[in-house]
Short mmCIF file of N, CA and C in Angstrom, two decimals:
data_model
loop_
_atom_site.label_atom_id
_atom_site.label_comp_id
_atom_site.label_asym_id
_atom_site.label_seq_id
_atom_site.Cartn_x
_atom_site.Cartn_y
_atom_site.Cartn_z
N MET A 5 0.87 -0.98 -0.01
CA MET A 5 -0.28 -0.02 0.46
C MET A 5 0.72 1.11 -0.15
N PRO A 6 0.82 2.02 -0.99
CA PRO A 6 1.55 3.56 -0.79
C PRO A 6 1.38 4.32 0.19
N ASP A 7 2.40 4.66 0.92
CA ASP A 7 2.43 5.63 2.25
C ASP A 7 1.28 6.45 2.13
N ASP A 8 0.75 6.99 1.03
CA ASP A 8 0.01 8.22 1.13
C ASP A 8 -1.31 7.73 1.51
N GLU A 9 -1.81 6.28 1.38
CA GLU A 9 -2.52 5.49 1.47
C GLU A 9 -2.95 4.85 2.59
N ALA A 10 -1.66 4.91 3.38
CA ALA A 10 -2.26 4.41 4.67
C ALA A 10 -2.61 4.97 5.93
N PRO A 11 -3.18 4.77 7.08
CA PRO A 11 -3.42 5.43 7.61
C PRO A 11 -2.31 6.01 8.57
N GLN A 12 -2.61 6.95 8.87
CA GLN A 12 -1.41 8.32 9.88
C GLN A 12 0.31 7.23 10.58
N TYR A 13 -0.80 6.50 11.42
CA TYR A 13 0.43 5.79 12.31
C TYR A 13 0.80 4.78 11.69
N ALA A 14 0.61 4.16 10.76
CA ALA A 14 1.52 3.08 9.47
C ALA A 14 2.52 3.83 8.79
N ARG A 15 2.36 5.31 8.33
CA ARG A 15 3.28 5.94 8.04
C ARG A 15 5.22 5.89 8.21
N VAL A 16 5.91 5.62 7.31
CA VAL A 16 6.94 5.76 7.67
C VAL A 16 7.37 7.56 7.58
N ARG A 17 7.91 7.87 8.85
CA ARG A 17 8.43 9.49 8.85
C ARG A 17 9.41 9.80 8.34
N ARG A 18 10.80 8.71 7.99
CA ARG A 18 11.57 9.19 7.28
C ARG A 18 11.34 8.00 5.49
N SER A 19 10.88 9.61 5.14
CA SER A 19 10.20 9.12 3.30
C SER A 19 11.64 8.72 2.91
N ASP A 20 12.94 8.63 2.90
CA ASP A 20 14.33 8.35 2.24
C ASP A 20 14.30 7.11 1.98
N ARG A 21 13.53 6.41 3.47
CA ARG A 21 13.98 5.18 4.13
C ARG A 21 12.40 4.17 3.88
N ALA A 22 11.33 5.19 3.56
CA ALA A 22 10.65 3.99 3.41
C ALA A 22 10.46 3.29 2.00
N VAL A 23 9.87 2.54 2.16
CA VAL A 23 9.48 1.36 1.32
C VAL A 23 7.86 0.86 0.71
N ASP A 24 7.54 1.54 -0.28
CA ASP A 24 6.04 1.64 -0.57
C ASP A 24 5.79 0.30 -1.44
N ASP A 25 6.78 -0.70 -1.87
CA ASP A 25 7.07 -1.62 -2.93
C ASP A 25 6.04 -3.21 -2.63
N ASP A 26 5.07 -3.07 -2.54
CA ASP A 26 4.38 -4.51 -1.90
C ASP A 26 5.00 -5.51 -2.17
N ALA A 27 5.66 -5.83 -3.24
CA ALA A 27 6.25 -6.76 -3.95
C ALA A 27 7.72 -6.92 -2.73
N TRP A 28 8.21 -6.05 -2.45
CA TRP A 28 9.36 -6.06 -1.75
C TRP A 28 9.30 -6.39 -0.13
N ILE A 29 7.54 -5.63 0.59
CA ILE A 29 7.16 -5.99 1.55
C ILE A 29 6.77 -7.81 1.64
N ALA A 30 6.22 -8.16 0.63
CA ALA A 30 5.57 -9.48 0.63
C ALA A 30 7.14 -10.31 0.97
N ALA A 31 8.04 -10.66 0.03
CA ALA A 31 9.13 -11.32 -0.05
C ALA A 31 9.83 -10.85 1.06
N PHE A 32 9.91 -9.54 1.77
CA PHE A 32 10.39 -9.65 2.50
C PHE A 32 9.57 -10.65 3.99
N LEU A 33 8.57 -10.62 4.47
CA LEU A 33 8.15 -11.35 5.31
C LEU A 33 7.91 -12.78 4.86
N ARG A 34 8.18 -13.42 3.87
CA ARG A 34 7.84 -14.49 3.05
C ARG A 34 9.59 -15.59 3.85
N THR A 35 10.56 -14.32 3.88
CA THR A 35 11.97 -15.23 4.53
C THR A 35 12.61 -14.69 5.85
N ALA A 36 11.81 -13.25 6.04
CA ALA A 36 11.59 -13.05 7.72
C ALA A 36 12.03 -14.00 8.62
N PRO A 37 13.19 -14.64 9.51
CA PRO A 37 13.23 -15.21 10.36
C PRO A 37 12.29 -15.22 11.79
N MET A 38 11.90 -13.78 12.12
CA MET A 38 11.27 -13.95 13.39
C MET A 38 10.18 -12.88 13.44
N GLY A 39 9.58 -12.63 14.16
CA GLY A 39 8.49 -11.38 14.10
C GLY A 39 8.31 -11.28 15.75
N GLN A 40 7.43 -10.23 15.81
CA GLN A 40 7.47 -9.50 17.24
C GLN A 40 5.73 -9.29 16.68
N LEU A 41 5.32 -9.82 18.17
CA LEU A 41 3.55 -9.43 18.07
C LEU A 41 3.70 -8.50 18.81
N ALA A 42 2.91 -7.35 18.85
CA ALA A 42 2.61 -6.70 19.59
C ALA A 42 0.96 -6.44 20.45
N THR A 43 0.68 -6.43 21.36
CA THR A 43 -0.66 -6.80 21.81
C THR A 43 -0.83 -5.52 23.33
N VAL A 44 -2.36 -5.21 23.39
CA VAL A 44 -2.39 -4.48 24.40
C VAL A 44 -3.84 -5.12 25.89
N HIS A 45 -3.28 -4.69 26.69
CA HIS A 45 -4.88 -5.64 27.66
C HIS A 45 -4.56 -4.16 28.87
N ASP A 46 -5.34 -3.78 29.19
CA ASP A 46 -6.04 -2.33 30.02
C ASP A 46 -4.87 -1.08 29.89
N GLY A 47 -4.30 -1.07 28.63
CA GLY A 47 -3.51 0.21 28.27
C GLY A 47 -2.27 -0.43 28.60
N GLN A 48 -1.28 -1.52 28.96
CA GLN A 48 -0.86 -2.12 29.06
C GLN A 48 -0.16 -2.80 27.73
N PRO A 49 0.85 -2.27 27.16
CA PRO A 49 1.31 -3.19 25.77
C PRO A 49 2.50 -4.14 26.39
N PHE A 50 2.35 -5.21 25.59
CA PHE A 50 3.06 -6.66 25.46
C PHE A 50 3.62 -6.76 24.28
N ILE A 51 4.66 -7.66 24.04
CA ILE A 51 5.12 -8.15 22.72
C ILE A 51 5.69 -9.31 23.07
N ASN A 52 5.73 -10.30 22.16
CA ASN A 52 6.03 -11.50 21.83
C ASN A 52 6.67 -11.72 20.69
N SER A 53 8.39 -12.42 21.07
CA SER A 53 8.58 -12.92 19.77
C SER A 53 8.67 -14.05 18.88
N ASN A 54 7.88 -14.66 18.05
CA ASN A 54 7.73 -15.81 17.86
C ASN A 54 8.09 -16.02 15.90
N LEU A 55 8.00 -17.29 15.86
CA LEU A 55 8.38 -17.90 14.40
C LEU A 55 6.77 -17.46 13.69
N PHE A 56 6.70 -17.09 12.65
CA PHE A 56 5.80 -16.81 11.71
C PHE A 56 5.51 -17.15 10.38
N VAL A 57 5.08 -17.14 10.11
CA VAL A 57 4.78 -17.71 8.47
C VAL A 57 3.83 -16.20 7.53
N PHE A 58 4.00 -15.63 6.67
CA PHE A 58 3.44 -15.06 5.69
C PHE A 58 2.60 -16.08 4.96
N ASP A 59 1.02 -15.68 4.77
CA ASP A 59 0.54 -16.47 3.60
C ASP A 59 -0.19 -15.47 2.51
N GLU A 60 0.70 -15.53 1.47
CA GLU A 60 0.42 -13.96 0.83
C GLU A 60 -0.94 -14.55 -0.50
N ALA A 61 -1.17 -15.25 -0.45
CA ALA A 61 -2.83 -15.85 -0.78
C ALA A 61 -3.44 -14.96 -0.26
N GLN A 62 -3.53 -15.45 1.20
CA GLN A 62 -4.98 -14.94 2.03
C GLN A 62 -4.48 -13.36 2.04
N ARG A 63 -2.67 -12.54 2.39
CA ARG A 63 -2.36 -11.81 2.73
C ARG A 63 -2.88 -11.82 4.40
N VAL A 64 -2.31 -12.63 5.03
CA VAL A 64 -2.42 -12.77 6.24
C VAL A 64 -1.26 -13.35 6.77
N ILE A 65 -0.95 -13.45 8.70
CA ILE A 65 0.10 -13.67 8.72
C ILE A 65 -0.46 -14.88 9.85
N TYR A 66 0.18 -16.20 10.20
CA TYR A 66 0.12 -17.13 10.89
C TYR A 66 1.14 -17.25 12.20
N MET A 67 0.99 -17.53 13.57
CA MET A 67 2.32 -17.46 14.37
C MET A 67 0.87 -18.52 15.75
N HIS A 68 1.87 -19.07 16.43
CA HIS A 68 1.05 -20.06 17.37
C HIS A 68 1.67 -19.71 18.50
N THR A 69 0.93 -19.96 19.73
CA THR A 69 1.49 -19.60 20.90
C THR A 69 0.91 -21.27 21.88
N ALA A 70 1.06 -21.28 23.07
CA ALA A 70 0.44 -22.51 23.78
C ALA A 70 -1.08 -21.70 23.87
N GLY A 71 -1.87 -22.32 24.03
CA GLY A 71 -3.31 -22.51 23.95
C GLY A 71 -3.80 -21.89 25.12
N ALA A 72 -3.35 -21.71 26.26
CA ALA A 72 -3.68 -20.66 27.27
C ALA A 72 -2.39 -19.62 27.31
N GLY A 73 -2.65 -18.46 27.96
CA GLY A 73 -1.42 -17.03 28.17
C GLY A 73 -1.86 -16.16 27.49
N ARG A 74 -0.56 -15.12 27.99
CA ARG A 74 -0.73 -13.52 27.42
C ARG A 74 -1.60 -12.84 26.26
N THR A 75 -0.66 -13.79 24.85
CA THR A 75 -1.64 -13.37 24.10
C THR A 75 -2.38 -13.61 23.40
N ARG A 76 -3.13 -14.95 24.07
CA ARG A 76 -4.08 -15.27 23.67
C ARG A 76 -5.05 -14.39 24.58
N SER A 77 -4.98 -14.59 25.86
CA SER A 77 -6.09 -13.48 26.61
C SER A 77 -6.09 -11.99 25.88
N ASN A 78 -4.89 -11.37 25.19
CA ASN A 78 -4.74 -10.25 25.07
C ASN A 78 -5.55 -9.79 23.91
N VAL A 79 -5.52 -11.11 22.54
CA VAL A 79 -6.04 -10.98 20.98
C VAL A 79 -7.49 -11.13 21.62
N GLU A 80 -7.89 -12.24 22.48
CA GLU A 80 -9.64 -11.89 22.69
C GLU A 80 -10.09 -10.44 23.61
N GLY A 81 -9.17 -10.09 23.55
CA GLY A 81 -9.67 -8.69 24.59
C GLY A 81 -9.94 -7.38 23.47
N ASP A 82 -8.60 -7.90 22.70
CA ASP A 82 -8.47 -6.68 21.73
C ASP A 82 -7.88 -7.16 20.59
N GLU A 83 -8.47 -6.92 19.46
CA GLU A 83 -8.34 -7.88 17.91
C GLU A 83 -7.05 -6.93 17.67
N ARG A 84 -6.99 -5.79 17.68
CA ARG A 84 -6.05 -4.95 17.20
C ARG A 84 -4.58 -5.21 17.71
N VAL A 85 -3.70 -5.14 16.67
CA VAL A 85 -2.52 -5.77 16.84
C VAL A 85 -1.17 -4.76 15.79
N CYS A 86 -0.24 -4.74 16.23
CA CYS A 86 1.16 -4.52 15.23
C CYS A 86 1.96 -5.78 15.41
N PHE A 87 2.69 -5.97 14.14
CA PHE A 87 3.47 -6.55 13.72
C PHE A 87 4.66 -6.44 13.31
N SER A 88 6.08 -7.00 13.46
CA SER A 88 7.05 -6.28 13.04
C SER A 88 8.11 -7.41 12.79
N ALA A 89 8.78 -7.40 11.96
CA ALA A 89 10.25 -8.23 11.83
C ALA A 89 10.94 -7.23 11.17
N SER A 90 12.07 -7.40 11.21
CA SER A 90 13.54 -6.98 10.92
C SER A 90 14.76 -7.98 10.54
N GLU A 91 15.57 -7.18 10.06
CA GLU A 91 17.07 -7.74 9.98
C GLU A 91 18.16 -6.54 10.14
N MET A 92 19.24 -6.51 10.49
CA MET A 92 20.34 -6.00 10.62
C MET A 92 21.45 -6.47 9.41
N ALA A 93 21.88 -5.38 8.85
CA ALA A 93 23.30 -5.57 8.10
C ALA A 93 24.45 -4.88 8.53
N ARG A 94 25.03 -4.32 7.77
CA ARG A 94 26.44 -3.22 8.36
C ARG A 94 26.24 -2.47 9.40
N LEU A 95 27.00 -2.59 10.53
CA LEU A 95 27.59 -0.87 11.45
C LEU A 95 28.13 -0.41 10.50
N LEU A 96 28.01 0.74 10.58
CA LEU A 96 28.25 1.95 9.90
C LEU A 96 29.21 3.03 10.67
N PRO A 97 30.20 2.85 10.64
CA PRO A 97 31.07 4.13 11.87
C PRO A 97 31.18 5.09 11.22
N SER A 98 31.57 6.18 12.20
CA SER A 98 32.01 7.62 11.65
C SER A 98 32.26 8.46 12.79
N PRO A 99 33.06 9.30 12.54
CA PRO A 99 34.08 9.96 13.13
C PRO A 99 33.17 10.80 14.49
N ARG A 100 31.93 10.76 14.22
CA ARG A 100 31.22 12.01 15.08
C ARG A 100 29.99 10.94 15.85
N MET A 101 30.33 10.74 16.94
CA MET A 101 29.25 9.46 17.24
C MET A 101 27.73 9.89 16.96
N PHE A 102 27.67 10.73 17.13
CA PHE A 102 25.78 11.08 16.51
C PHE A 102 25.64 10.46 14.98
N ASN A 103 26.73 10.31 14.21
CA ASN A 103 26.45 9.92 13.08
C ASN A 103 26.82 8.84 12.52
N MET A 104 27.29 7.82 13.63
CA MET A 104 27.06 6.24 13.67
C MET A 104 25.65 5.98 13.37
N SER A 105 25.91 4.64 12.35
CA SER A 105 24.49 4.09 12.32
C SER A 105 24.41 2.81 11.57
N VAL A 106 23.54 2.49 11.11
CA VAL A 106 23.60 0.89 10.83
C VAL A 106 22.29 0.76 9.31
N GLU A 107 22.71 -0.17 8.51
CA GLU A 107 22.07 -0.45 7.81
C GLU A 107 20.98 -2.01 7.99
N TYR A 108 19.27 -1.61 7.71
CA TYR A 108 18.76 -2.16 8.09
C TYR A 108 17.53 -2.51 7.11
N ALA A 109 16.81 -3.23 7.61
CA ALA A 109 15.25 -3.32 6.48
C ALA A 109 14.25 -3.88 7.83
N GLY A 110 12.97 -3.48 7.06
CA GLY A 110 12.14 -4.21 8.29
C GLY A 110 10.96 -4.14 7.78
N VAL A 111 9.68 -4.23 8.05
CA VAL A 111 8.22 -4.30 7.96
C VAL A 111 7.42 -4.11 8.99
N VAL A 112 6.71 -2.87 9.04
CA VAL A 112 5.44 -2.91 10.33
C VAL A 112 4.27 -3.44 9.92
N VAL A 113 3.21 -4.39 10.22
CA VAL A 113 2.21 -4.85 9.95
C VAL A 113 1.04 -3.71 11.04
N PHE A 114 0.34 -3.77 10.46
CA PHE A 114 -1.48 -3.04 11.34
C PHE A 114 -2.46 -3.92 11.11
N GLY A 115 -3.26 -4.44 12.17
CA GLY A 115 -4.30 -5.67 11.78
C GLY A 115 -4.75 -6.19 12.61
N ARG A 116 -5.29 -6.94 12.60
CA ARG A 116 -6.46 -7.61 13.48
C ARG A 116 -6.19 -9.13 13.56
N ALA A 117 -5.75 -9.71 14.73
CA ALA A 117 -5.53 -11.12 15.34
C ALA A 117 -7.00 -11.91 15.78
N ARG A 118 -6.63 -12.93 15.66
CA ARG A 118 -7.92 -13.89 15.94
C ARG A 118 -7.35 -15.15 15.91
N THR A 119 -7.49 -15.74 17.03
CA THR A 119 -7.34 -17.49 17.08
C THR A 119 -8.35 -18.31 15.94
N VAL A 120 -7.40 -18.64 15.41
CA VAL A 120 -7.93 -19.82 14.31
C VAL A 120 -8.98 -20.95 14.59
N PRO A 121 -10.27 -20.63 14.57
CA PRO A 121 -11.34 -21.70 15.65
C PRO A 121 -11.48 -23.17 14.82
N GLY A 122 -11.12 -23.75 13.56
CA GLY A 122 -11.29 -24.51 12.66
C GLY A 122 -9.77 -25.43 12.59
N ASP A 123 -10.09 -26.63 13.08
CA ASP A 123 -9.24 -27.40 12.84
C ASP A 123 -8.70 -27.62 11.57
N ALA A 124 -9.32 -27.39 10.38
CA ALA A 124 -8.67 -27.65 8.99
C ALA A 124 -7.61 -26.15 8.74
N GLU A 125 -8.23 -24.90 9.01
CA GLU A 125 -7.49 -24.04 8.70
C GLU A 125 -6.03 -23.79 9.92
N LYS A 126 -6.25 -24.15 11.02
CA LYS A 126 -5.41 -24.52 12.16
C LYS A 126 -4.06 -25.79 11.81
N ARG A 127 -4.54 -26.51 11.27
CA ARG A 127 -3.57 -27.65 10.75
C ARG A 127 -2.66 -27.30 9.81
N SER A 128 -3.29 -26.11 8.58
CA SER A 128 -3.02 -26.00 7.91
C SER A 128 -1.91 -24.72 7.80
N ALA A 129 -2.15 -24.21 9.10
CA ALA A 129 -1.33 -23.13 9.14
C ALA A 129 0.24 -23.26 10.28
N LEU A 130 -0.10 -24.92 11.02
CA LEU A 130 0.48 -25.42 11.68
C LEU A 130 1.77 -25.89 10.35
N ARG A 131 0.96 -26.41 9.52
CA ARG A 131 2.23 -26.86 8.39
C ARG A 131 3.00 -25.86 7.79
N MET A 132 2.08 -25.00 7.28
CA MET A 132 3.09 -23.79 6.68
C MET A 132 3.90 -23.29 7.54
N LEU A 133 4.17 -23.22 8.84
CA LEU A 133 4.94 -23.46 9.91
C LEU A 133 6.20 -23.92 9.06
N VAL A 134 5.57 -25.20 9.73
CA VAL A 134 6.81 -26.49 9.62
C VAL A 134 7.50 -26.18 8.40
N ASP A 135 7.09 -26.01 7.03
CA ASP A 135 7.43 -25.78 6.02
C ASP A 135 8.13 -24.74 5.67
N LYS A 136 8.26 -24.17 6.36
CA LYS A 136 9.14 -22.35 5.72
C LYS A 136 10.32 -22.70 7.27
N TYR A 137 10.41 -23.18 8.09
CA TYR A 137 11.05 -23.43 9.19
C TYR A 137 12.56 -24.87 9.16
N PHE A 138 11.81 -26.14 8.56
CA PHE A 138 11.86 -27.33 8.83
C PHE A 138 11.37 -27.91 7.33
N SER A 139 11.96 -27.36 6.52
CA SER A 139 10.82 -27.97 5.33
C SER A 139 11.85 -29.20 4.82
N HIS A 140 13.17 -29.06 4.77
CA HIS A 140 14.11 -30.59 4.94
C HIS A 140 13.59 -31.83 5.61
N LEU A 141 12.29 -31.70 6.75
CA LEU A 141 12.71 -32.84 7.42
C LEU A 141 10.90 -33.58 6.85
N ARG A 142 10.70 -34.50 7.25
CA ARG A 142 9.23 -35.32 6.82
C ARG A 142 8.57 -35.63 7.76
N ALA A 143 7.44 -35.45 7.90
CA ALA A 143 6.71 -35.81 8.79
C ALA A 143 6.67 -37.56 8.76
N GLY A 144 6.67 -37.96 9.80
CA GLY A 144 6.93 -39.50 9.91
C GLY A 144 8.11 -40.18 9.81
N ASP A 145 8.69 -39.50 9.12
CA ASP A 145 10.21 -40.10 9.14
C ASP A 145 10.90 -39.12 10.21
N ASP A 146 10.83 -37.80 10.06
CA ASP A 146 12.13 -36.93 11.00
C ASP A 146 11.13 -36.35 11.96
N TYR A 147 9.47 -36.43 11.95
CA TYR A 147 9.32 -35.96 13.30
C TYR A 147 7.79 -36.94 13.29
N ALA A 148 6.95 -37.05 14.62
CA ALA A 148 5.75 -37.11 14.78
C ALA A 148 5.00 -35.83 14.53
N LEU A 149 4.02 -36.25 13.88
CA LEU A 149 2.53 -35.28 14.38
C LEU A 149 1.80 -35.24 15.67
N PRO A 150 1.62 -34.25 15.76
CA PRO A 150 1.34 -33.62 16.63
C PRO A 150 0.19 -34.70 17.76
N SER A 151 -0.21 -35.02 18.78
CA SER A 151 -1.25 -35.81 18.92
C SER A 151 -2.55 -34.93 19.35
N GLN A 152 -3.48 -34.95 19.22
CA GLN A 152 -4.89 -34.59 19.38
C GLN A 152 -4.56 -33.88 20.49
N ALA A 153 -3.90 -33.85 21.58
CA ALA A 153 -3.76 -33.21 22.93
C ALA A 153 -2.91 -32.16 22.66
N GLU A 154 -1.76 -32.60 21.93
CA GLU A 154 -1.00 -31.46 22.08
C GLU A 154 -1.24 -30.50 20.84
N PHE A 155 -2.56 -31.10 19.28
CA PHE A 155 -2.92 -29.88 18.80
C PHE A 155 -3.97 -29.08 19.52
N ASN A 156 -4.79 -29.31 20.60
CA ASN A 156 -5.71 -28.64 21.34
C ASN A 156 -4.70 -27.83 22.08
N ALA A 157 -3.61 -27.73 22.49
CA ALA A 157 -3.02 -27.43 23.44
C ALA A 157 -2.55 -26.02 22.96
N THR A 158 -2.54 -25.50 21.68
CA THR A 158 -2.01 -25.10 20.65
C THR A 158 -3.20 -24.09 20.23
N SER A 159 -2.46 -22.65 20.60
CA SER A 159 -3.23 -21.60 19.85
C SER A 159 -2.79 -21.22 18.56
N VAL A 160 -3.19 -21.44 17.35
CA VAL A 160 -3.00 -20.77 16.33
C VAL A 160 -3.98 -18.62 15.99
N TYR A 161 -2.53 -18.41 15.57
CA TYR A 161 -3.38 -16.66 14.81
C TYR A 161 -2.98 -16.72 13.47
N ARG A 162 -4.23 -15.69 13.49
CA ARG A 162 -4.12 -15.18 11.71
C ARG A 162 -4.62 -13.65 12.05
N ILE A 163 -3.31 -13.29 11.91
CA ILE A 163 -3.47 -11.62 11.76
C ILE A 163 -3.75 -11.24 10.10
N GLU A 164 -4.65 -10.82 10.03
CA GLU A 164 -5.41 -10.40 8.94
C GLU A 164 -4.81 -8.84 8.96
N ILE A 165 -4.18 -8.54 7.62
CA ILE A 165 -2.91 -7.31 7.75
C ILE A 165 -4.79 -6.37 6.90
N GLU A 166 -4.26 -5.18 7.76
CA GLU A 166 -5.19 -3.58 7.34
C GLU A 166 -4.06 -2.82 6.45
N SER A 167 -3.30 -2.61 7.20
CA SER A 167 -2.00 -1.53 6.15
C SER A 167 -0.25 -2.16 6.56
N TRP A 168 0.28 -1.70 5.59
CA TRP A 168 1.95 -1.70 6.15
C TRP A 168 2.75 -0.87 5.51
N SER A 169 4.02 -1.46 6.12
CA SER A 169 4.60 -0.17 5.38
C SER A 169 6.14 -1.26 6.00
N GLY A 170 6.97 -0.91 4.75
CA GLY A 170 8.21 -1.49 5.02
C GLY A 170 9.30 -0.20 4.63
N LYS A 171 10.53 -0.27 6.13
CA LYS A 171 11.83 0.44 5.78
C LYS A 171 13.34 -0.16 6.06
N ARG A 172 14.27 0.35 5.11
CA ARG A 172 15.09 0.28 5.09
C ARG A 172 16.28 1.44 4.77
N LYS A 173 17.51 1.08 5.24
CA LYS A 173 18.92 1.88 5.09
C LYS A 173 19.56 1.21 4.85
N GLN A 174 19.97 1.40 3.41
CA GLN A 174 21.47 0.97 2.67
C GLN A 174 22.18 1.62 2.47
N VAL A 175 23.60 1.80 2.29
CA VAL A 175 24.97 2.75 1.73
C VAL A 175 25.04 2.28 0.84
N GLU A 176 26.39 2.86 0.04
CA GLU A 176 27.53 2.28 -1.15
C GLU A 176 27.97 1.24 -0.37
N GLU A 177 28.54 0.36 -1.07
CA GLU A 177 29.04 -1.11 -0.47
C GLU A 177 30.36 -1.04 -0.10
N ASP A 178 30.74 0.22 -0.49
CA ASP A 178 32.54 0.77 -0.36
C ASP A 178 32.39 1.37 1.00
N PHE A 179 31.39 1.66 1.55
CA PHE A 179 31.40 2.60 2.87
C PHE A 179 32.15 2.22 4.15
N PRO A 180 33.42 3.07 4.34
CA PRO A 180 34.46 3.49 4.99
C PRO A 180 34.47 2.84 6.32
N GLY A 181 35.15 1.29 6.87
CA GLY A 181 35.23 0.87 7.61
C GLY A 181 33.49 0.05 8.34
N ALA A 182 32.63 0.39 7.50
CA ALA A 182 31.55 -1.05 7.66
C ALA A 182 32.22 -2.31 7.98
N PHE A 183 30.85 -2.66 8.99
CA PHE A 183 31.48 -4.12 9.52
C PHE A 183 30.36 -4.71 10.04
N GLY A 184 30.19 -6.07 10.15
CA GLY A 184 29.43 -7.21 11.03
C GLY A 184 29.31 -7.02 12.09
N TYR A 185 27.77 -6.66 12.20
CA TYR A 185 28.23 -6.56 14.16
C TYR A 185 28.41 -8.68 14.60
N ALA A 186 29.42 -8.47 15.62
CA ALA A 186 29.90 -9.54 16.44
C ALA A 186 29.78 -9.29 17.65
N PRO A 187 28.96 -9.97 19.04
CA PRO A 187 28.61 -9.54 19.83
C PRO A 187 30.52 -9.60 20.53
N GLN A 188 30.31 -8.78 21.71
CA GLN A 188 31.74 -8.84 22.63
C GLN A 188 31.22 -10.21 23.80
N ALA A 189 32.29 -10.84 23.85
CA ALA A 189 32.20 -11.67 25.44
C ALA A 189 32.38 -11.10 26.65
#
């Protein structure tokens, strides 16, 4: 969705870093390894990092949690959510501390989350999740399918996307001193 059509809260402030290419956003969501789901309860925000899968045909995001817990109770109380996925690239040093920066890319999604009620859609979403992260493994050979009790103890969420925005910062390949992040021990 072009930035000028997005709700005000979904617009990227830095227009020089905004990505309004829906194909780029969809590709990012297909491949991003992890996302964060923000919910709210009685004015208190909560965030849950989780694996997810983007179903481009339906324009929805699926993720799962335990059958009962904070995420489920928050979603049942207020379906409005914000979802984010991002990646960090090179760190960009500068002689001035204020000008140090980082290359990055990310997507923010606004929408409504609901627990998936039907077994068929729930199984399909779980299959898509396994296929995204464990596509080299085969059910029955490499892992056992969930028992009915395990299946019943899992909440699967369908996030219906109402608006999204992409943002990225990339600099020239030969940026002086650019380097990858390596945590200090």
